Each structure stands twice: as C-alpha cells, then as structure tokens.
CSV table of C-alpha atoms in Angstrom, one decimal:
chain,number,residue,atom,x,y,z
A,1,MET,CA,0.0,0.0,0.0
A,2,GLN,CA,2.9,2.3,0.7
A,3,ALA,CA,4.2,1.9,-2.9
A,4,VAL,CA,0.7,2.8,-4.2
A,5,LEU,CA,0.6,5.9,-2.0
A,6,GLU,CA,4.0,7.0,-3.3
A,7,SER,CA,3.5,6.1,-7.0
A,8,GLY,CA,-0.3,6.1,-7.5
A,9,LYS,CA,-0.4,2.7,-9.3
A,10,ILE,CA,1.5,-0.6,-9.6
A,11,SER,CA,0.9,-2.8,-12.7
A,12,TYR,CA,2.2,-6.1,-13.9
A,13,ARG,CA,1.7,-7.5,-17.4
A,14,LEU,CA,1.2,-11.3,-17.4
A,15,GLY,CA,3.5,-13.0,-19.8
A,16,GLY,CA,4.9,-9.6,-21.0
A,17,TRP,CA,1.9,-9.0,-23.3
A,18,GLU,CA,0.9,-5.4,-23.6
A,19,PRO,CA,-2.6,-4.5,-22.4
A,20,PRO,CA,-5.3,-4.5,-23.7
A,21,TRP,CA,-4.3,-7.7,-25.5
A,22,GLY,CA,-2.7,-9.3,-22.5
A,23,ILE,CA,-3.9,-9.7,-18.9
A,24,GLU,CA,-2.8,-6.8,-16.6
A,25,TYR,CA,-2.8,-6.9,-12.9
A,26,VAL,CA,-3.1,-3.4,-11.4
A,27,VAL,CA,-3.1,-2.1,-7.8
A,28,ASP,CA,-4.3,1.5,-7.3
A,29,TYR,CA,-5.8,3.4,-4.4
A,30,LEU,CA,-9.1,1.6,-4.6
A,31,ASN,CA,-8.1,-2.0,-4.9
A,32,GLY,CA,-5.0,-1.5,-2.8
A,33,PHE,CA,-7.3,-0.5,0.0
A,34,VAL,CA,-9.6,-3.5,-0.5
A,35,LEU,CA,-6.6,-5.8,-1.0
A,36,CYS,CA,-5.2,-4.8,2.4
A,37,ILE,CA,-8.6,-5.5,4.0
A,38,VAL,CA,-8.8,-9.0,2.5
A,39,ALA,CA,-5.1,-9.9,3.3
A,40,PHE,CA,-5.4,-8.6,6.9
A,41,ILE,CA,-8.7,-10.4,7.6
A,42,ALA,CA,-7.4,-13.6,6.0
A,43,PHE,CA,-4.3,-13.5,8.2
A,44,ILE,CA,-6.3,-12.9,11.4
A,45,VAL,CA,-8.8,-15.6,10.7
A,46,THR,CA,-6.0,-18.1,9.8
A,47,ILE,CA,-4.5,-17.6,13.3
A,48,TYR,CA,-8.0,-18.2,14.8
A,49,ALA,CA,-8.8,-21.2,12.6
A,50,LYS,CA,-6.4,-23.7,14.2
A,51,LYS,CA,-8.5,-24.3,17.3
A,52,SER,CA,-11.9,-23.7,15.8
A,53,VAL,CA,-11.3,-26.0,12.8
A,54,ALA,CA,-10.2,-28.8,15.1
A,55,VAL,CA,-13.6,-28.8,16.7
A,56,GLU,CA,-16.0,-27.8,13.8
A,57,ILE,CA,-14.4,-29.9,11.0
A,58,GLU,CA,-14.4,-33.7,11.0
A,59,GLU,CA,-11.1,-35.2,11.9
A,60,GLY,CA,-8.9,-35.9,8.9
A,61,LYS,CA,-10.5,-33.1,6.8
A,62,GLU,CA,-8.4,-30.3,8.2
A,63,PRO,CA,-5.8,-30.4,5.3
A,64,LEU,CA,-8.6,-30.3,2.8
A,65,PHE,CA,-10.2,-27.3,4.6
A,66,TYR,CA,-6.9,-25.3,4.6
A,67,ALA,CA,-6.3,-26.1,0.9
A,68,ILE,CA,-9.8,-24.8,0.0
A,69,TYR,CA,-9.4,-21.9,2.3
A,70,LEU,CA,-6.2,-20.8,0.6
A,71,LEU,CA,-7.9,-21.2,-2.8
A,72,PHE,CA,-10.8,-19.0,-1.6
A,73,ILE,CA,-8.4,-16.3,-0.5
A,74,THR,CA,-6.5,-16.5,-3.8
A,75,GLY,CA,-9.7,-16.0,-5.7
A,76,LEU,CA,-10.7,-13.0,-3.6
A,77,MET,CA,-7.3,-11.4,-4.1
A,78,GLY,CA,-7.3,-12.2,-7.8
A,79,ILE,CA,-10.7,-10.5,-8.2
A,80,VAL,CA,-9.3,-7.4,-6.5
A,81,ILE,CA,-6.1,-6.9,-8.4
A,82,THR,CA,-7.0,-8.0,-12.0
A,83,GLY,CA,-7.4,-5.3,-14.7
A,84,ASP,CA,-9.0,-7.8,-17.1
A,85,ILE,CA,-12.8,-8.2,-16.9
A,86,PHE,CA,-12.9,-11.8,-18.0
A,87,ASN,CA,-10.0,-12.7,-15.7
A,88,LEU,CA,-12.1,-11.1,-12.9
A,89,TYR,CA,-14.9,-13.6,-13.8
A,90,VAL,CA,-12.5,-16.5,-13.6
A,91,PHE,CA,-11.3,-15.4,-10.1
A,92,LEU,CA,-14.9,-14.8,-9.1
A,93,GLU,CA,-15.7,-18.4,-9.9
A,94,ILE,CA,-12.6,-19.7,-8.1
A,95,ALA,CA,-13.6,-17.9,-5.0
A,96,SER,CA,-17.3,-18.9,-5.3
A,97,LEU,CA,-16.5,-22.6,-5.8
A,98,ALA,CA,-14.2,-22.6,-2.8
A,99,GLY,CA,-16.8,-20.8,-0.8
A,100,TYR,CA,-19.4,-23.4,-1.6
A,101,ALA,CA,-17.0,-26.1,-0.4
A,102,LEU,CA,-16.1,-24.3,2.8
A,103,ILE,CA,-19.7,-24.0,3.8
A,104,ALA,CA,-20.4,-27.7,3.2
A,105,ILE,CA,-17.3,-29.0,4.8
A,106,GLY,CA,-18.5,-28.5,8.4
A,107,LYS,CA,-20.3,-31.2,10.6
A,108,ARG,CA,-23.8,-29.7,10.4
A,109,ARG,CA,-26.1,-31.3,7.9
A,110,GLU,CA,-27.9,-28.1,7.3
A,111,ALA,CA,-24.7,-26.7,5.8
A,112,LEU,CA,-25.1,-29.0,2.8
A,113,LEU,CA,-28.5,-27.5,1.8
A,114,ALA,CA,-27.2,-23.9,2.5
A,115,SER,CA,-24.2,-24.6,0.3
A,116,PHE,CA,-26.4,-26.0,-2.5
A,117,ASN,CA,-28.7,-22.9,-2.3
A,118,TYR,CA,-25.6,-20.7,-2.5
A,119,LEU,CA,-24.3,-22.7,-5.4
A,120,VAL,CA,-27.6,-22.2,-7.4
A,121,MET,CA,-27.8,-18.5,-6.7
A,122,GLY,CA,-24.1,-18.0,-7.2
A,123,THR,CA,-24.3,-19.7,-10.6
A,124,ILE,CA,-27.2,-17.6,-11.7
A,125,GLY,CA,-25.3,-14.5,-10.7
A,126,ALA,CA,-22.1,-15.6,-12.4
A,127,THR,CA,-24.1,-16.4,-15.6
A,128,PHE,CA,-25.5,-12.8,-15.7
A,129,ILE,CA,-21.9,-11.4,-15.2
A,130,LEU,CA,-20.6,-13.6,-18.0
A,131,LEU,CA,-23.4,-12.5,-20.3
A,132,GLY,CA,-22.5,-8.9,-19.5
A,133,ILE,CA,-18.8,-9.5,-20.3
A,134,GLY,CA,-19.8,-11.1,-23.6
A,135,HIS,CA,-22.0,-8.2,-24.6
A,136,LEU,CA,-19.2,-5.7,-23.9
A,137,TYR,CA,-16.7,-7.7,-25.8
A,138,MET,CA,-19.1,-7.9,-28.8
A,139,VAL,CA,-19.2,-4.1,-29.2
A,140,THR,CA,-15.7,-3.1,-28.0
A,141,GLY,CA,-13.4,-6.0,-28.8
A,142,THR,CA,-11.5,-5.6,-25.6
A,143,LEU,CA,-11.6,-7.1,-22.1
A,144,ASN,CA,-9.2,-4.7,-20.3
A,145,MET,CA,-11.2,-2.6,-17.9
A,146,ALA,CA,-9.3,0.7,-18.5
A,147,ASP,CA,-9.6,0.2,-22.2
A,148,LEU,CA,-13.3,-0.5,-21.9
A,149,GLY,CA,-13.7,2.7,-19.9
A,150,ALA,CA,-12.0,4.6,-22.8
A,151,ARG,CA,-14.1,3.0,-25.5
A,152,LEU,CA,-17.6,2.8,-24.0
A,153,PRO,CA,-18.4,6.6,-23.9
A,154,ALA,CA,-18.8,6.5,-27.7
A,155,LEU,CA,-21.3,3.6,-27.3
A,156,TYR,CA,-23.5,4.9,-24.5
A,157,GLN,CA,-26.6,4.9,-26.7
A,158,SER,CA,-26.1,1.3,-27.8
A,159,LYS,CA,-28.8,-1.1,-26.5
A,160,VAL,CA,-26.1,-3.8,-26.2
A,161,VAL,CA,-24.2,-1.6,-23.7
A,162,HIS,CA,-27.4,-1.0,-21.7
A,163,THR,CA,-28.1,-4.7,-21.7
A,164,ALA,CA,-24.6,-5.5,-20.6
A,165,PHE,CA,-24.9,-3.1,-17.8
A,166,ALA,CA,-28.2,-4.6,-16.7
A,167,PHE,CA,-26.6,-8.1,-16.7
A,168,PHE,CA,-23.7,-6.8,-14.5
A,169,ILE,CA,-25.8,-5.1,-12.0
A,170,THR,CA,-28.2,-8.1,-11.6
A,171,GLY,CA,-25.4,-10.6,-11.3
A,172,LEU,CA,-23.4,-8.5,-8.8
A,173,SER,CA,-26.5,-7.8,-6.7
A,174,ILE,CA,-26.9,-11.6,-6.3
A,175,LYS,CA,-23.2,-11.9,-5.4
A,176,ILE,CA,-23.3,-9.2,-2.7
A,177,ALA,CA,-26.7,-10.4,-1.4
A,178,LEU,CA,-28.5,-7.1,-2.0
A,179,PHE,CA,-32.0,-7.3,-0.8
A,180,PRO,CA,-34.3,-8.9,-2.2
A,181,LEU,CA,-31.6,-11.1,-3.9
A,182,HIS,CA,-30.2,-12.1,-0.5
A,183,ASN,CA,-31.8,-15.6,0.2
A,184,TRP,CA,-28.5,-17.5,-0.1
A,185,LEU,CA,-26.7,-15.5,2.6
A,186,PRO,CA,-28.5,-16.2,6.0
A,187,ASN,CA,-28.3,-20.0,6.0
A,188,SER,CA,-24.8,-19.9,4.5
A,189,TYR,CA,-23.5,-17.8,7.4
A,190,THR,CA,-25.5,-19.6,10.0
A,191,TYR,CA,-24.6,-23.2,9.3
A,192,ALA,CA,-21.0,-22.8,8.0
A,193,PRO,CA,-18.2,-23.4,10.5
A,194,SER,CA,-17.4,-20.3,12.6
A,195,THR,CA,-14.1,-19.7,10.8
A,196,VAL,CA,-15.9,-19.7,7.4
A,197,SER,CA,-18.7,-17.5,8.7
A,198,ALA,CA,-16.2,-14.9,9.8
A,199,ILE,CA,-14.1,-14.9,6.7
A,200,MET,CA,-17.1,-14.8,4.4
A,201,ALA,CA,-18.9,-12.1,6.3
A,202,ALA,CA,-15.8,-9.9,6.4
A,203,THR,CA,-14.6,-10.3,2.8
A,204,THR,CA,-17.0,-12.0,0.3
A,205,THR,CA,-19.7,-9.4,0.0
A,206,LYS,CA,-17.1,-6.6,0.4
A,207,VAL,CA,-15.1,-7.8,-2.6
A,208,GLY,CA,-18.4,-8.1,-4.5
A,209,ALA,CA,-19.1,-4.4,-3.5
A,210,TYR,CA,-15.6,-3.5,-4.8
A,211,VAL,CA,-16.4,-5.2,-8.2
A,212,LEU,CA,-19.7,-3.2,-8.3
A,213,ILE,CA,-17.8,0.1,-7.7
A,214,ARG,CA,-15.1,-0.9,-10.3
A,215,ILE,CA,-17.7,-1.8,-13.0
A,216,MET,CA,-19.8,1.3,-12.4
A,217,PHE,CA,-17.0,3.9,-12.1
A,218,THR,CA,-14.1,2.5,-14.1
A,219,VAL,CA,-15.8,0.7,-16.9
A,220,PHE,CA,-19.1,2.5,-17.4
A,221,LYS,CA,-18.2,5.8,-15.8
A,222,PRO,CA,-20.5,8.1,-13.7
A,223,ASP,CA,-21.7,10.0,-16.8
A,224,PHE,CA,-23.4,6.8,-18.1
A,225,ILE,CA,-25.1,6.2,-14.8
A,226,PHE,CA,-26.3,9.8,-14.4
A,227,SER,CA,-27.4,10.6,-18.0
A,228,GLY,CA,-28.0,7.1,-19.4
A,229,VAL,CA,-29.7,4.5,-17.2
A,230,LYS,CA,-30.2,6.5,-14.0
A,231,LEU,CA,-29.4,3.4,-12.1
A,232,HIS,CA,-28.5,5.3,-9.0
A,233,GLN,CA,-32.2,5.9,-8.3
A,234,LEU,CA,-32.9,2.1,-8.3
A,235,LEU,CA,-29.8,1.4,-6.2
A,236,LEU,CA,-30.9,4.1,-3.7
A,237,PHE,CA,-34.3,2.5,-3.3
A,238,LEU,CA,-32.8,-1.0,-2.9
A,239,SER,CA,-30.2,0.1,-0.4
A,240,ILE,CA,-32.8,1.8,1.8
A,241,LEU,CA,-34.9,-1.4,1.5
A,242,ALA,CA,-31.9,-3.5,2.5
A,243,ILE,CA,-31.0,-1.3,5.4
A,244,LEU,CA,-34.4,-1.5,7.0
A,245,ALA,CA,-35.3,-5.1,6.0
A,246,GLY,CA,-32.0,-6.5,7.3
A,247,SER,CA,-32.4,-4.9,10.7
A,248,ILE,CA,-36.1,-5.9,11.0
A,249,LEU,CA,-35.4,-9.5,10.1
A,250,ALA,CA,-32.4,-9.6,12.5
A,251,ILE,CA,-34.7,-8.7,15.4
A,252,ALA,CA,-36.9,-11.8,14.8
A,253,GLN,CA,-34.0,-14.3,15.0
A,254,LYS,CA,-33.3,-16.7,17.9
A,255,ASP,CA,-30.0,-18.0,16.5
A,256,ILE,CA,-27.2,-15.5,17.0
A,257,LYS,CA,-25.4,-16.4,13.8
A,258,LYS,CA,-28.6,-16.0,11.8
A,259,MET,CA,-29.1,-12.6,13.5
A,260,LEU,CA,-25.7,-11.5,12.5
A,261,ALA,CA,-26.3,-12.8,8.9
A,262,TYR,CA,-29.5,-10.7,8.5
A,263,SER,CA,-27.6,-7.8,10.1
A,264,SER,CA,-25.0,-8.1,7.3
A,265,ILE,CA,-27.8,-7.7,4.7
A,266,GLY,CA,-28.6,-4.4,6.2
A,267,GLN,CA,-24.9,-3.4,6.2
A,268,ILE,CA,-24.6,-4.2,2.5
A,269,GLY,CA,-27.4,-1.7,2.1
A,270,TYR,CA,-25.2,1.0,3.7
A,271,ILE,CA,-22.3,0.2,1.2
A,272,VAL,CA,-24.7,0.4,-1.8
A,273,LEU,CA,-26.2,3.6,-0.4
A,274,GLY,CA,-22.9,5.4,-0.6
A,275,ILE,CA,-22.5,4.2,-4.2
A,276,ALA,CA,-26.0,5.2,-5.1
A,277,LEU,CA,-25.5,8.8,-3.9
A,278,LEU,CA,-22.8,9.3,-6.6
A,279,ASN,CA,-20.9,12.0,-4.9
A,280,LEU,CA,-17.4,12.1,-3.4
A,281,THR,CA,-18.5,11.9,0.2
A,282,GLY,CA,-20.9,9.0,-0.5
A,283,VAL,CA,-18.3,6.9,-2.3
A,284,GLN,CA,-15.9,7.7,0.5
A,285,GLY,CA,-18.5,6.6,3.1
A,286,SER,CA,-19.1,3.4,1.1
A,287,LEU,CA,-15.4,2.5,1.0
A,288,LEU,CA,-15.0,3.3,4.7
A,289,HIS,CA,-18.0,1.0,5.5
A,290,ILE,CA,-16.3,-1.8,3.5
A,291,LEU,CA,-13.4,-1.6,6.0
A,292,ASN,CA,-15.5,-0.9,9.0
A,293,HIS,CA,-18.0,-3.7,8.4
A,294,ALA,CA,-15.2,-6.2,7.8
A,295,LEU,CA,-13.7,-5.3,11.2
A,296,MET,CA,-17.0,-5.3,13.1
A,297,LYS,CA,-18.6,-8.4,11.6
A,298,GLY,CA,-15.4,-10.3,11.6
A,299,CYS,CA,-15.0,-9.6,15.3
A,300,LEU,CA,-18.7,-10.6,16.0
A,301,PHE,CA,-18.5,-13.9,14.2
A,302,LEU,CA,-15.1,-14.8,15.8
A,303,ALA,CA,-16.4,-14.0,19.2
A,304,VAL,CA,-19.5,-16.2,18.6
A,305,GLY,CA,-17.1,-18.9,17.3
A,306,ALA,CA,-15.3,-18.8,20.7
A,307,VAL,CA,-18.6,-19.6,22.4
A,308,VAL,CA,-19.2,-22.4,19.9
A,309,TYR,CA,-15.8,-23.7,20.7
A,310,LYS,CA,-16.4,-23.7,24.4
A,311,MET,CA,-20.1,-24.7,24.6
A,312,GLY,CA,-21.4,-25.6,21.1
A,313,ILE,CA,-24.3,-23.2,21.4
A,314,THR,CA,-25.7,-20.5,19.1
A,315,ASN,CA,-29.2,-20.0,20.6
A,316,ILE,CA,-29.4,-16.4,21.9
A,317,ALA,CA,-31.2,-17.4,25.1
A,318,ASP,CA,-28.3,-19.7,26.0
A,319,PHE,CA,-25.8,-16.7,26.1
A,320,ARG,CA,-27.4,-15.7,29.4
A,321,GLY,CA,-24.7,-14.7,31.9
A,322,LEU,CA,-21.7,-15.5,29.6
A,323,GLY,CA,-20.1,-12.1,30.2
A,324,PRO,CA,-18.5,-12.9,33.6
A,325,LYS,CA,-17.6,-16.4,32.4
A,326,MET,CA,-16.0,-15.4,29.1
A,327,PRO,CA,-15.0,-11.8,29.7
A,328,VAL,CA,-12.5,-11.2,26.9
A,329,SER,CA,-14.7,-12.7,24.2
A,330,MET,CA,-17.8,-10.9,25.4
A,331,VAL,CA,-16.2,-7.5,25.9
A,332,ALA,CA,-14.9,-7.7,22.3
A,333,PHE,CA,-18.4,-8.8,21.1
A,334,THR,CA,-19.9,-5.8,23.0
A,335,ILE,CA,-17.5,-3.3,21.5
A,336,ALA,CA,-18.2,-4.6,18.0
A,337,ALA,CA,-22.0,-4.5,18.7
A,338,LEU,CA,-21.8,-0.9,19.9
A,339,SER,CA,-19.8,-0.1,16.8
A,340,MET,CA,-22.5,-1.7,14.6
A,341,ILE,CA,-25.1,0.6,16.3
A,342,GLY,CA,-22.9,3.6,15.5
A,343,VAL,CA,-21.8,4.8,18.9
A,344,PRO,CA,-19.3,7.7,18.6
A,345,LEU,CA,-15.6,6.9,18.8
A,346,THR,CA,-16.2,3.6,17.0
A,347,VAL,CA,-15.8,2.8,13.3
A,348,GLY,CA,-19.5,2.3,12.7
A,349,PHE,CA,-20.2,5.9,13.6
A,350,VAL,CA,-17.5,7.2,11.2
A,351,SER,CA,-19.0,5.6,8.0
A,352,LYS,CA,-22.6,6.4,9.0
A,353,TRP,CA,-21.6,10.0,9.6
A,354,TYR,CA,-20.1,10.3,6.1
A,355,LEU,CA,-23.1,8.6,4.5
A,356,ALA,CA,-25.4,11.1,6.3
A,357,ILE,CA,-23.3,14.0,5.1
A,358,ALA,CA,-23.3,12.6,1.6
A,359,SER,CA,-27.1,12.4,1.7
A,360,LEU,CA,-27.4,16.0,2.6
A,361,GLU,CA,-25.0,17.0,-0.1
A,362,ALA,CA,-27.1,15.1,-2.6
A,363,GLY,CA,-30.2,16.8,-1.4
A,364,MET,CA,-31.7,13.5,-0.2
A,365,TRP,CA,-32.4,14.4,3.4
A,366,PHE,CA,-34.9,11.6,3.7
A,367,VAL,CA,-32.0,9.1,3.9
A,368,ILE,CA,-31.0,10.6,7.3
A,369,PRO,CA,-34.2,9.2,9.1
A,370,VAL,CA,-33.5,5.8,7.5
A,371,ILE,CA,-30.0,5.7,9.0
A,372,LEU,CA,-31.3,6.8,12.4
A,373,LEU,CA,-34.2,4.2,12.3
A,374,SER,CA,-31.8,1.5,11.3
A,375,SER,CA,-29.5,2.4,14.2
A,376,LEU,CA,-32.5,2.3,16.6
A,377,LEU,CA,-33.4,-1.2,15.2
A,378,MET,CA,-29.9,-2.3,15.8
A,379,ILE,CA,-30.1,-1.1,19.4
A,380,VAL,CA,-33.1,-3.4,19.8
A,381,TYR,CA,-31.4,-6.6,18.7
A,382,PHE,CA,-27.9,-5.9,19.9
A,383,TRP,CA,-29.0,-4.5,23.3
A,384,ARG,CA,-31.1,-7.6,23.8
A,385,LEU,CA,-27.9,-9.6,23.5
A,386,ILE,CA,-25.9,-7.3,25.7
A,387,ASP,CA,-28.5,-7.5,28.4
A,388,ILE,CA,-28.6,-11.3,28.2
A,389,ILE,CA,-24.8,-11.6,28.2
A,390,TRP,CA,-24.0,-9.2,31.0
A,391,PHE,CA,-27.1,-8.5,33.1
A,392,GLN,CA,-29.0,-11.8,33.3
A,393,PRO,CA,-27.7,-14.5,35.7
A,394,ARG,CA,-26.5,-17.7,34.2
A,395,GLU,CA,-28.3,-21.0,35.0
A,396,GLU,CA,-25.9,-23.5,36.5
A,397,GLU,CA,-27.2,-26.6,34.9
A,398,ASN,CA,-25.5,-27.8,31.8
A,399,LYS,CA,-27.1,-26.8,28.5
A,400,ALA,CA,-27.4,-29.2,25.7
A,401,SER,CA,-25.4,-28.1,22.7
A,402,ASP,CA,-27.4,-26.6,19.9
A,403,ILE,CA,-25.1,-27.9,17.2
A,404,HIS,CA,-23.5,-30.9,19.0
A,405,ILE,CA,-20.0,-29.7,18.8
A,406,CYS,CA,-17.7,-28.2,21.4
A,407,ALA,CA,-14.2,-28.6,22.6
A,408,GLU,CA,-14.8,-29.1,26.3
A,409,SER,CA,-17.5,-30.7,28.5
A,410,SER,CA,-16.0,-29.4,31.8
A,411,PRO,CA,-18.5,-27.9,34.3
A,412,VAL,CA,-16.1,-25.0,34.8
A,413,LEU,CA,-16.7,-22.4,32.0
A,414,ASN,CA,-13.9,-20.1,31.1
A,415,ASP,CA,-12.7,-18.1,28.1
A,416,ALA,CA,-11.5,-19.4,24.8
A,417,PRO,CA,-7.7,-20.2,24.2
A,418,PRO,CA,-5.3,-17.3,23.5
A,419,LEU,CA,-5.0,-18.3,19.9
A,420,MET,CA,-8.7,-17.6,19.4
A,421,LEU,CA,-8.8,-14.5,21.7
A,422,GLY,CA,-5.9,-12.7,20.0
A,423,PRO,CA,-7.7,-12.1,16.7
A,424,VAL,CA,-10.9,-11.2,18.4
A,425,VAL,CA,-9.2,-8.6,20.6
A,426,ILE,CA,-7.2,-7.2,17.7
A,427,LEU,CA,-10.4,-6.6,15.6
A,428,ALA,CA,-12.3,-5.1,18.6
A,429,SER,CA,-9.3,-2.8,19.3
A,430,LEU,CA,-9.3,-1.6,15.6
A,431,CYS,CA,-13.0,-0.8,15.9
A,432,ILE,CA,-12.1,1.8,18.5
A,433,ILE,CA,-8.7,2.9,17.1
A,434,PHE,CA,-10.0,3.6,13.6
A,435,GLY,CA,-13.2,5.1,15.2
A,436,THR,CA,-11.1,7.5,17.3
A,437,PHE,CA,-8.3,8.2,14.8
A,438,PRO,CA,-9.8,7.6,11.3
A,439,SER,CA,-7.4,9.7,9.4
A,440,LEU,CA,-5.5,6.8,7.7
A,441,PRO,CA,-8.5,5.0,6.1
A,442,LEU,CA,-10.2,8.4,5.5
A,443,SER,CA,-7.3,9.7,3.5
A,444,ILE,CA,-7.0,6.5,1.3
A,445,ALA,CA,-10.8,6.4,0.8
A,446,GLU,CA,-10.8,10.1,-0.2
A,447,GLN,CA,-8.0,9.6,-2.7
A,448,ALA,CA,-9.8,6.5,-4.2
A,449,SER,CA,-13.1,8.4,-4.4
A,450,SER,CA,-11.7,11.4,-6.1
A,451,ILE,CA,-10.0,9.3,-8.8
A,452,LEU,CA,-13.2,7.3,-9.4
A,453,LEU,CA,-15.4,10.4,-9.8
A,454,ARG,CA,-13.0,12.6,-11.8
C-alpha cells in the first residue's frame, strides 16, 4: 500500500503481453485499500482457525479445509487486483466454488443445503456477469477494464451496452446479497463453520461491492449512470430497503449467527447507499464501510465462534450470563456490537456520519431518518444480546449443545484459548482505534473516491 501511496499505481503484465491484448494486474488506491482488508482479515482468521477448525471440521478433513481456504483467499485477491474483466470472472468463480465447499465441509447437515442454495444463486449471478462480459466484448473487442472505460463513452446509446450493464448489476446484486436477492446468505453464514462464517462475512460481499464500484465507475463511468440508465435511483431504493429489511429481520432471529447474517444484509445496504449517492462523500463513506464492516462483523463472528468452541451453542437465550464467564470474548463482542449501532468513537459511527453528510450534499435528506431508524433497530437486537450476556444470571445446569460440537465438557466455564482470543481482541481494538483516529482509512478512501469520480 505504501508503494501505491507513493507512485499512485502498480501494474504487472502477465507473460509480458501489452494491455489490452494481455492480462494486466493493477493495484491502485481503490483495490489497494480492499486488498489490504482481505489480506489482513485472512491473516487474522487463519490464526484463529487452528483451534476452531479442530472442533468444527471432521477429523482428517483439516488439510482439505486449509487447501480450499487458501484457494478461496487466492480467488478474492485475484478479483481485486486484476485489470481484465474476463480474468475477474475467472477469479470470481474460483472464490465462489471454494466458498461453496467451505460452507459444506462442516459437521452440520444443514450446511449442505445452505451450500447448495448458495451454489444455485451464485451460478445464476455468475451467468449474468458472464453475459455482461460477452455483450461488452461484442461491441468493443476488448476485455481490459481501463480500455473498456475509454471505448464505451462513444457507445453509450447502444442497447447492447445497456443490456450488458443490466446483466452486470443483476449478477453482482446476487453476489453481494443485495435485498431482495439475499436468500443464499442467511443460511450460509448460519450453518457454516465459525471460521468460514467470519471470513465470508468480512470479505466475500465486500469484494463483491468492490467489483460493483469498479464496474460502475471505471468501466461504465458516472456519466453513463447519471445521463443514461439513471441506475442510482434504483440502487438508492434497494439500499434503503436492504438497510431496513436487514435490521427488522435480524430482530426476529433466535439464532445468533442468523441474526448477524441478517444484520449483514442491512450493512450491505449501507455500502450500496454510498455508491447510489454518486458523490465524493458518498463513495468515501461506502469505502469506509467496506473496511468498518469487515472489522465489526469479523469480530462478532469470531467472538461467537469462541462460544461455539467452548459450549457448542448459538441460541441467543443460552448466552445468558456469559459475560463474567468469558469476559474477553464478550467484551470484544460488545465493542463490535456498539460499533455496529454507530456509537461515537467507533468505526460504525464514522462511516454512518459520512453517509449522512453525503445524503445532505445530494439533497436526499430523507435518507437521514432511514439511517437513524436502522440504528434504533440495531439497538433493539444488539442491546437484547448485551442484556442477556451481561445483566442476566447464568443458570448453573449444563445446557445441551445446539449444534452438538464443542471442545470441552467441563462444568467450569472459562474463556477461549489465547490463539482464538488474540484475533478477536485485535479486531475489537481496531473498531475503537479507527473510530477514534480515522485519518488513515479516511485519506485512502478520499484519494480513491476522487479518482473514481473525476
């Protein structure tokens, strides 16, 4: 990232072929920012995984899990750095196929159905994206994204270009689980092993959001969106719908992982909201929320995974009185939960503030009440958890495991091992550090936004 900050862009031509004929890998402010997020989260989760995987993956399958996990991370990083739109599709499929396998590899039978549902929806989304690529290649004869961005302005009136754009937006909306195309996500996050839930919640939809930003602003350009299809109006409506629907559906859940999954649907709405506002502050807020949600939701899922490791439970009612018994895990969970609500001096507040300012700059004041209402709804379901964890006494009798997996059956309940607590504490600390001192991510997001909108 330091090299990008100094030079503005790093590029590598695969096989020495000049773009646009050859495949080019490019790192600039935008994807350098996302690449750092993916690499950091992957590193943190890999440390955490050793203990968690030993419990939640069948014995003998650990090597297979780590091989698929590395393939998944490779796919995500390839998506982020490639400058070739077909190569992007290839990496997207690599990451998706690995993701399906990671969900299904756990001990829970429900994971197989969740993985199959994700496979069906993911294949439909990938097909739409491939059709969009084919349409663009048909009218431009190039697959290099920078070259596409240079050639497409002369073809803005072409119905083929409009059709390609529609295919891209539909396919990517499925990939990022934008409401109402979200039905693959809740069960995938709920029934996957804790390590998989954490890495997917923190990276998969964020990389998808990056692709949406890259396609809209680098390939098609803001002029096409403003004067051509006026897609920002539809995205604005869908983002508001996602923000509210995700929060409302989260309130109704009794399983903590499913609650966090529906919460993620609402947070995806925040990211899309910043894109839909189509101004500098909005895109900056969207990029910030990609980072902030990765930190917050990664911390939440890893903290829940620590409870699964110790007790094998995910039912919210069974978290009663866990605070004094597992203080480090539950303090980290509470910090991330408060950050999700948007409490000042946390990362959640920073991105929501920028999205609110962007809404005022765009003259869309009605978005402010939506953000406030969503925060109030988050108070409802997160405070319910905080109350159960910290302020309700724990029943002494042993609870039957919800998911029939845990590391220990000892009547003495204590916190998770240091190898699991370390990543949780790091993510919780960053929720406060970047919330109190946001200048570094703010400056990178501002640079990336200004380049995208120029």
